[in-house]
Amino acid sequence: MKRREEQERRARRGDTDPRYEYIFQVLAACAGIARHQVMDHVFEENLLEEISKFLMPGQYNNMVWFYQECEESPDEKATHEEEEEADAKSPTSPLLSQPSSGQSRRNSVVSGPTEQQHSRRNSTATQHTEDGEAEQQEPGKRMRLFVGNPRTTPLRGVCVCMTRTNPQRSVTEENVHREVNFMLLRASDDPSVLLRSVNRLLGRVFVPAVRTNPSDLDSAPGSGSARDHLLAGLRSFASSLHVSESILEERVVLAKAEEGAGEVRGLTEAQAALTQPDQVAAVERSVVTWLKQIESVLIEMEQLRQETDDAGPQDELEYWKRRMAKFKFLAEQMDSPQVRNE
């Protein structure tokens, strides 16, 4: 069975041409995996036909790819366990192959990772480090490369959006690098990564495109003011992203209370704690630590205030946004039960 499926997949590789190879190479570079793994995902999910429609005039004008860790379905887990048992009994090393899925899941509404009940294309997908070594995935999860709906698919890894410059024009081997555009977004457990990715996309792609590229609206009355208004909105949004990124990276988290401080709830427990010298000393040391942290924030913000005296209005606005967010975050921590009850 596996040998026949591998032969079928190899035969289908003959349907590709340099246009597909270009797309596979870019997807591999964005996802950080090998090109043959991208091809395995595409063939096993029957996405080759969808890419063909994307390259045809008058068909799809975009395809949104996701490469991220997703939960396995119960059927996938059972099948994967059976394959592992079969591989362990096999005297030879099996080829990297997986059963092909049934129908493509692009259609008019693309599906997310939770809908991939019959897909097996990610059985051999791994995430690689810069040294080329495969990283072990958590049990019950797999790295998937799939076409999804960005409105319903949460981004947890890499998102690559393919768009057409002119959907009514045929994509050939000569113009594929001009007609097919790629946009990359990254996300991780650190929220600032996604903010930084969107900010770079705005600053390096959308703002320059709106500022320099002509459009059909240029001949309309008031087009100049409309363009300036749009640019101002984009720059304001980019500024907000930059401030949010700085807040996440520079936020001050109050240290945990020292061991022995304990929690004090109500006046009765407070009076009882006063009779415990060790507990009182632990509370005092914890409060002194918090005061030092708050003092360092005030000193740092005052230094930044002096440095931005000669800055423009945008820098001044960003400074006050960061300062307000820092103070608000500190105030919320000081009002939390962990601090109030110490």
Short mmCIF file of C-alpha atoms in Angstrom, two decimals:
data_model
loop_
_atom_site.label_atom_id
_atom_site.label_comp_id
_atom_site.label_asym_id
_atom_site.label_seq_id
_atom_site.Cartn_x
_atom_site.Cartn_y
_atom_site.Cartn_z
CA MET A 1 0.00 0.00 0.00
CA LYS A 2 2.66 2.53 1.02
CA ARG A 3 4.80 1.68 -2.00
CA ARG A 4 1.88 2.17 -4.39
CA GLU A 5 0.96 5.51 -2.80
CA GLU A 6 4.57 6.65 -3.01
CA GLN A 7 4.65 5.72 -6.69
CA GLU A 8 1.41 7.62 -7.31
CA ARG A 9 2.81 10.67 -5.56
CA ARG A 10 6.02 10.50 -7.58
CA ALA A 11 3.99 10.22 -10.78
CA ARG A 12 2.00 13.32 -9.84
CA ARG A 13 5.19 15.28 -9.39
CA GLY A 14 5.42 15.24 -13.18
CA ASP A 15 2.38 17.57 -13.27
CA THR A 16 4.44 20.42 -11.88
CA ASP A 17 6.45 22.99 -13.83
CA PRO A 18 8.76 25.89 -12.86
CA ARG A 19 5.76 27.94 -11.70
CA TYR A 20 4.93 25.36 -9.05
CA GLU A 21 8.59 24.92 -8.17
CA TYR A 22 8.85 28.65 -7.52
CA ILE A 23 5.84 28.54 -5.17
CA PHE A 24 7.19 25.46 -3.39
CA GLN A 25 10.58 27.11 -2.86
CA VAL A 26 9.07 30.28 -1.39
CA LEU A 27 6.73 28.33 0.90
CA ALA A 28 9.65 26.19 2.07
CA ALA A 29 11.75 29.28 2.83
CA CYS A 30 8.89 30.94 4.74
CA ALA A 31 7.98 27.84 6.73
CA GLY A 32 11.60 26.85 7.39
CA ILE A 33 11.18 23.31 6.06
CA ALA A 34 12.58 21.40 3.09
CA ARG A 35 11.03 21.78 -0.35
CA HIS A 36 10.20 18.09 -0.60
CA GLN A 37 8.15 18.38 2.60
CA VAL A 38 6.12 21.20 1.07
CA MET A 39 5.52 19.01 -1.97
CA ASP A 40 4.44 16.09 0.24
CA HIS A 41 1.88 18.31 1.96
CA VAL A 42 0.54 19.58 -1.35
CA PHE A 43 0.26 16.16 -3.00
CA GLU A 44 -1.18 14.39 0.01
CA GLU A 45 -3.87 17.05 0.46
CA ASN A 46 -4.66 17.25 -3.27
CA LEU A 47 -3.87 20.97 -3.30
CA LEU A 48 -2.13 20.83 -6.67
CA GLU A 49 -5.42 21.47 -8.45
CA GLU A 50 -6.11 24.45 -6.21
CA ILE A 51 -2.72 25.94 -7.02
CA SER A 52 -3.48 25.38 -10.69
CA LYS A 53 -6.71 27.37 -10.32
CA PHE A 54 -4.82 30.08 -8.48
CA LEU A 55 -2.46 30.39 -11.46
CA MET A 56 -5.33 30.53 -13.98
CA PRO A 57 -6.94 33.84 -14.96
CA GLY A 58 -10.29 34.60 -13.38
CA GLN A 59 -10.02 31.97 -10.62
CA TYR A 60 -8.64 32.39 -7.08
CA ASN A 61 -6.92 35.68 -6.38
CA ASN A 62 -5.38 34.55 -3.09
CA MET A 63 -4.38 31.49 -1.09
CA VAL A 64 -3.55 31.69 2.60
CA TRP A 65 -1.16 29.03 3.90
CA PHE A 66 -0.54 28.15 7.54
CA TYR A 67 2.36 26.18 8.95
CA GLN A 68 1.82 25.54 12.64
CA GLU A 69 1.29 22.92 15.29
CA CYS A 70 -2.22 21.49 15.42
CA GLU A 71 -4.01 18.84 17.40
CA GLU A 72 -4.40 15.41 15.91
CA SER A 73 -7.89 14.03 15.45
CA PRO A 74 -8.73 10.68 17.11
CA ASP A 75 -8.69 8.99 13.69
CA GLU A 76 -5.25 10.43 12.94
CA LYS A 77 -3.88 9.27 16.28
CA ALA A 78 -5.16 5.73 15.77
CA THR A 79 -3.83 5.56 12.21
CA HIS A 80 -0.48 6.98 13.26
CA GLU A 81 -0.13 4.39 16.02
CA GLU A 82 -0.92 1.61 13.56
CA GLU A 83 1.70 2.92 11.14
CA GLU A 84 4.32 3.11 13.88
CA GLU A 85 3.62 -0.49 14.82
CA ALA A 86 3.86 -1.56 11.18
CA ASP A 87 7.12 0.37 10.72
CA ALA A 88 8.60 -1.28 13.80
CA LYS A 89 7.83 -4.72 12.39
CA SER A 90 9.12 -3.90 8.90
CA PRO A 91 12.65 -5.23 8.18
CA THR A 92 13.52 -2.28 5.98
CA SER A 93 13.23 1.48 6.46
CA PRO A 94 10.00 2.67 4.86
CA LEU A 95 9.87 5.65 2.56
CA LEU A 96 8.39 8.83 3.88
CA SER A 97 4.86 8.38 2.68
CA GLN A 98 1.38 8.83 3.90
CA PRO A 99 -2.08 7.98 2.63
CA SER A 100 -3.54 10.64 0.40
CA SER A 101 -6.63 12.37 1.60
CA GLY A 102 -9.89 12.45 -0.21
CA GLN A 103 -11.04 15.78 -1.45
CA SER A 104 -9.31 19.09 -1.44
CA ARG A 105 -10.55 21.33 1.26
CA ARG A 106 -10.16 24.67 -0.41
CA ASN A 107 -13.47 25.02 -2.33
CA SER A 108 -15.36 28.25 -1.74
CA VAL A 109 -14.70 28.32 1.99
CA VAL A 110 -11.29 27.13 3.05
CA SER A 111 -11.07 25.01 6.16
CA GLY A 112 -9.03 25.41 9.33
CA PRO A 113 -6.89 22.88 11.13
CA THR A 114 -9.72 21.61 13.30
CA GLU A 115 -11.59 20.43 10.22
CA GLN A 116 -8.79 18.21 8.97
CA GLN A 117 -10.30 14.94 10.02
CA HIS A 118 -9.29 12.94 6.95
CA SER A 119 -5.95 14.53 6.15
CA ARG A 120 -2.71 12.60 6.65
CA ARG A 121 -0.35 14.96 4.96
CA ASN A 122 1.45 16.02 8.13
CA SER A 123 2.59 12.62 9.35
CA THR A 124 6.15 13.27 8.23
CA ALA A 125 6.24 17.00 8.76
CA THR A 126 8.81 18.20 11.26
CA GLN A 127 10.14 21.54 12.36
CA HIS A 128 13.85 22.05 11.84
CA THR A 129 16.38 24.09 13.69
CA GLU A 130 18.97 26.27 12.02
CA ASP A 131 21.39 23.33 12.16
CA GLY A 132 18.94 21.21 10.18
CA GLU A 133 18.08 18.91 13.08
CA ALA A 134 14.44 17.96 13.52
CA GLU A 135 12.68 19.15 16.65
CA GLN A 136 10.50 16.69 18.56
CA GLN A 137 6.82 17.62 18.56
CA GLU A 138 4.53 17.27 21.55
CA PRO A 139 2.54 14.02 21.69
CA GLY A 140 -0.82 14.33 19.99
CA LYS A 141 0.26 17.32 17.90
CA ARG A 142 1.74 17.70 14.43
CA MET A 143 3.20 20.48 12.36
CA ARG A 144 0.83 21.10 9.48
CA LEU A 145 1.11 23.03 6.25
CA PHE A 146 -2.41 23.71 5.03
CA VAL A 147 -4.60 26.23 3.26
CA GLY A 148 -6.92 27.88 5.75
CA ASN A 149 -9.39 30.69 6.24
CA PRO A 150 -7.66 33.55 8.10
CA ARG A 151 -11.00 34.64 9.55
CA THR A 152 -11.49 31.37 11.41
CA THR A 153 -7.98 29.92 11.75
CA PRO A 154 -5.99 31.25 14.74
CA LEU A 155 -2.40 32.05 13.82
CA ARG A 156 0.06 30.19 16.05
CA GLY A 157 3.01 29.74 13.70
CA VAL A 158 3.68 30.97 10.18
CA CYS A 159 1.14 32.45 7.77
CA VAL A 160 1.97 32.96 4.09
CA CYS A 161 -0.54 34.82 1.95
CA MET A 162 -0.20 34.36 -1.82
CA THR A 163 -1.91 37.04 -3.91
CA ARG A 164 -2.20 37.80 -7.62
CA THR A 165 -1.02 41.12 -9.02
CA ASN A 166 -3.65 40.87 -11.77
CA PRO A 167 -6.16 38.01 -11.35
CA GLN A 168 -7.25 38.31 -14.99
CA ARG A 169 -3.76 37.66 -16.36
CA SER A 170 -2.29 34.21 -16.95
CA VAL A 171 0.70 33.26 -14.86
CA THR A 172 3.55 31.88 -16.94
CA GLU A 173 7.04 30.66 -16.19
CA GLU A 174 8.38 34.05 -17.28
CA ASN A 175 6.13 36.28 -15.13
CA VAL A 176 5.39 34.11 -12.08
CA HIS A 177 7.84 36.07 -9.94
CA ARG A 178 6.00 39.29 -10.84
CA GLU A 179 2.41 38.06 -10.83
CA VAL A 180 2.50 36.07 -7.58
CA ASN A 181 3.16 38.01 -4.39
CA PHE A 182 3.88 36.59 -0.96
CA MET A 183 3.26 38.14 2.46
CA LEU A 184 4.66 36.55 5.59
CA LEU A 185 3.40 36.81 9.17
CA ARG A 186 4.85 35.04 12.19
CA ALA A 187 3.40 34.36 15.61
CA SER A 188 4.67 32.60 18.70
CA ASP A 189 4.03 32.36 22.41
CA ASP A 190 5.53 35.86 22.68
CA PRO A 191 2.81 38.31 21.47
CA SER A 192 5.41 40.91 20.48
CA VAL A 193 6.56 38.65 17.61
CA LEU A 194 3.24 39.01 15.79
CA LEU A 195 3.10 42.76 16.47
CA ARG A 196 6.60 43.17 15.08
CA SER A 197 5.71 41.12 12.01
CA VAL A 198 2.61 43.17 11.21
CA ASN A 199 4.49 46.42 11.85
CA ARG A 200 7.23 45.46 9.40
CA LEU A 201 4.64 44.49 6.80
CA LEU A 202 3.00 47.89 7.12
CA GLY A 203 6.24 49.86 7.07
CA ARG A 204 7.96 47.96 4.27
CA VAL A 205 5.04 47.06 2.00
CA PHE A 206 1.74 48.85 2.45
CA VAL A 207 2.86 52.36 3.34
CA PRO A 208 5.42 52.58 0.47
CA ALA A 209 2.86 51.05 -1.92
CA VAL A 210 0.16 53.58 -1.04
CA ARG A 211 2.65 56.46 -1.13
CA THR A 212 4.24 55.71 -4.52
CA ASN A 213 2.03 53.41 -6.60
CA PRO A 214 -0.60 54.96 -8.89
CA SER A 215 -4.21 53.83 -8.61
CA ASP A 216 -7.56 54.30 -10.33
CA LEU A 217 -8.52 56.86 -7.68
CA ASP A 218 -5.75 59.28 -8.65
CA SER A 219 -7.93 60.93 -11.29
CA ALA A 220 -10.90 61.30 -8.94
CA PRO A 221 -11.56 64.61 -7.19
CA GLY A 222 -9.95 64.78 -3.78
CA SER A 223 -7.72 61.76 -4.44
CA GLY A 224 -4.70 63.52 -2.96
CA SER A 225 -6.39 64.18 0.36
CA ALA A 226 -7.79 60.65 0.43
CA ARG A 227 -4.31 59.21 -0.07
CA ASP A 228 -2.90 61.43 2.67
CA HIS A 229 -5.72 60.43 5.01
CA LEU A 230 -5.06 56.73 4.35
CA LEU A 231 -1.31 57.17 4.86
CA ALA A 232 -1.92 58.97 8.14
CA GLY A 233 -4.14 56.13 9.31
CA LEU A 234 -1.58 53.49 8.36
CA ARG A 235 1.23 55.36 10.10
CA SER A 236 -0.91 55.80 13.21
CA PHE A 237 -1.66 52.08 13.24
CA ALA A 238 2.04 51.27 12.79
CA SER A 239 2.85 53.59 15.67
CA SER A 240 0.32 51.82 17.89
CA LEU A 241 1.87 48.46 16.99
CA HIS A 242 5.32 49.78 17.84
CA VAL A 243 4.13 51.10 21.20
CA SER A 244 2.35 47.83 22.00
CA GLU A 245 5.48 45.87 21.15
CA SER A 246 7.57 48.11 23.41
CA ILE A 247 5.05 47.74 26.24
CA LEU A 248 5.15 43.95 26.04
CA GLU A 249 8.95 43.88 25.95
CA GLU A 250 9.50 46.49 28.68
CA ARG A 251 6.67 45.75 31.10
CA VAL A 252 7.68 45.47 34.72
CA VAL A 253 6.41 42.47 36.66
CA LEU A 254 6.56 42.84 40.43
CA ALA A 255 8.64 40.17 42.10
CA LYS A 256 6.94 37.39 44.00
CA ALA A 257 6.62 37.85 47.71
CA GLU A 258 9.34 36.21 49.76
CA GLU A 259 8.74 32.82 51.22
CA GLY A 260 7.27 33.15 54.66
CA ALA A 261 5.31 36.33 53.95
CA GLY A 262 2.08 34.38 53.59
CA GLU A 263 -1.34 35.77 52.80
CA VAL A 264 -3.21 38.00 55.20
CA ARG A 265 -6.97 38.19 54.83
CA GLY A 266 -8.83 40.56 57.08
CA LEU A 267 -7.98 42.46 60.24
CA THR A 268 -7.89 39.38 62.47
CA GLU A 269 -5.22 37.65 60.37
CA ALA A 270 -3.25 40.91 60.15
CA GLN A 271 -3.17 41.26 63.94
CA ALA A 272 -2.06 37.65 64.24
CA ALA A 273 0.69 38.19 61.64
CA LEU A 274 2.08 41.12 63.64
CA THR A 275 2.99 38.70 66.40
CA GLN A 276 5.20 36.70 63.99
CA PRO A 277 8.53 38.55 63.60
CA ASP A 278 9.72 36.32 60.74
CA GLN A 279 6.55 36.91 58.75
CA VAL A 280 6.71 40.67 59.34
CA ALA A 281 10.32 40.76 58.18
CA ALA A 282 9.45 38.78 55.02
CA VAL A 283 6.61 41.18 54.24
CA GLU A 284 8.88 44.19 54.74
CA ARG A 285 11.53 42.76 52.42
CA SER A 286 8.90 42.07 49.78
CA VAL A 287 7.54 45.62 49.99
CA VAL A 288 11.04 47.10 49.80
CA THR A 289 11.69 45.07 46.64
CA TRP A 290 8.49 46.33 45.05
CA LEU A 291 9.30 49.94 45.97
CA LYS A 292 12.71 49.62 44.34
CA GLN A 293 11.15 48.25 41.18
CA ILE A 294 8.64 51.11 41.03
CA GLU A 295 11.39 53.65 41.74
CA SER A 296 13.52 52.26 38.90
CA VAL A 297 10.55 52.63 36.51
CA LEU A 298 10.08 56.27 37.54
CA ILE A 299 13.77 57.05 37.08
CA GLU A 300 13.88 55.30 33.70
CA MET A 301 10.78 57.10 32.44
CA GLU A 302 12.17 60.46 33.56
CA GLN A 303 15.38 59.79 31.64
CA LEU A 304 13.38 58.92 28.55
CA ARG A 305 11.38 62.13 29.05
CA GLN A 306 14.58 64.16 28.94
CA GLU A 307 15.80 62.31 25.85
CA THR A 308 12.56 63.01 23.97
CA ASP A 309 12.45 66.73 24.71
CA ASP A 310 13.71 67.51 21.20
CA ALA A 311 11.70 64.73 19.50
CA GLY A 312 8.77 65.22 17.20
CA PRO A 313 5.09 65.02 18.10
CA GLN A 314 4.85 61.33 17.13
CA ASP A 315 7.71 60.37 19.48
CA GLU A 316 6.16 62.46 22.23
CA LEU A 317 2.81 60.71 21.77
CA GLU A 318 4.45 57.27 21.83
CA TYR A 319 6.35 58.19 25.00
CA TRP A 320 3.18 59.10 26.88
CA LYS A 321 1.38 55.98 25.63
CA ARG A 322 4.20 53.78 26.93
CA ARG A 323 4.34 55.62 30.23
CA MET A 324 0.58 55.38 30.76
CA ALA A 325 0.63 51.64 29.96
CA LYS A 326 3.50 50.98 32.38
CA PHE A 327 1.82 52.82 35.22
CA LYS A 328 -1.49 51.12 34.53
CA PHE A 329 0.15 47.69 34.53
CA LEU A 330 1.90 48.46 37.82
CA ALA A 331 -1.33 49.77 39.35
CA GLU A 332 -3.18 46.59 38.34
CA GLN A 333 -0.50 44.46 39.97
CA MET A 334 -0.54 46.51 43.17
CA ASP A 335 -4.33 46.11 43.28
CA SER A 336 -4.15 42.35 42.75
CA PRO A 337 -4.90 39.93 45.63
CA GLN A 338 -1.30 38.62 45.50
CA VAL A 339 -0.01 42.06 46.56
CA ARG A 340 -2.89 43.34 48.69
CA ASN A 341 -2.99 40.23 50.86
CA GLU A 342 0.74 40.06 51.55
#
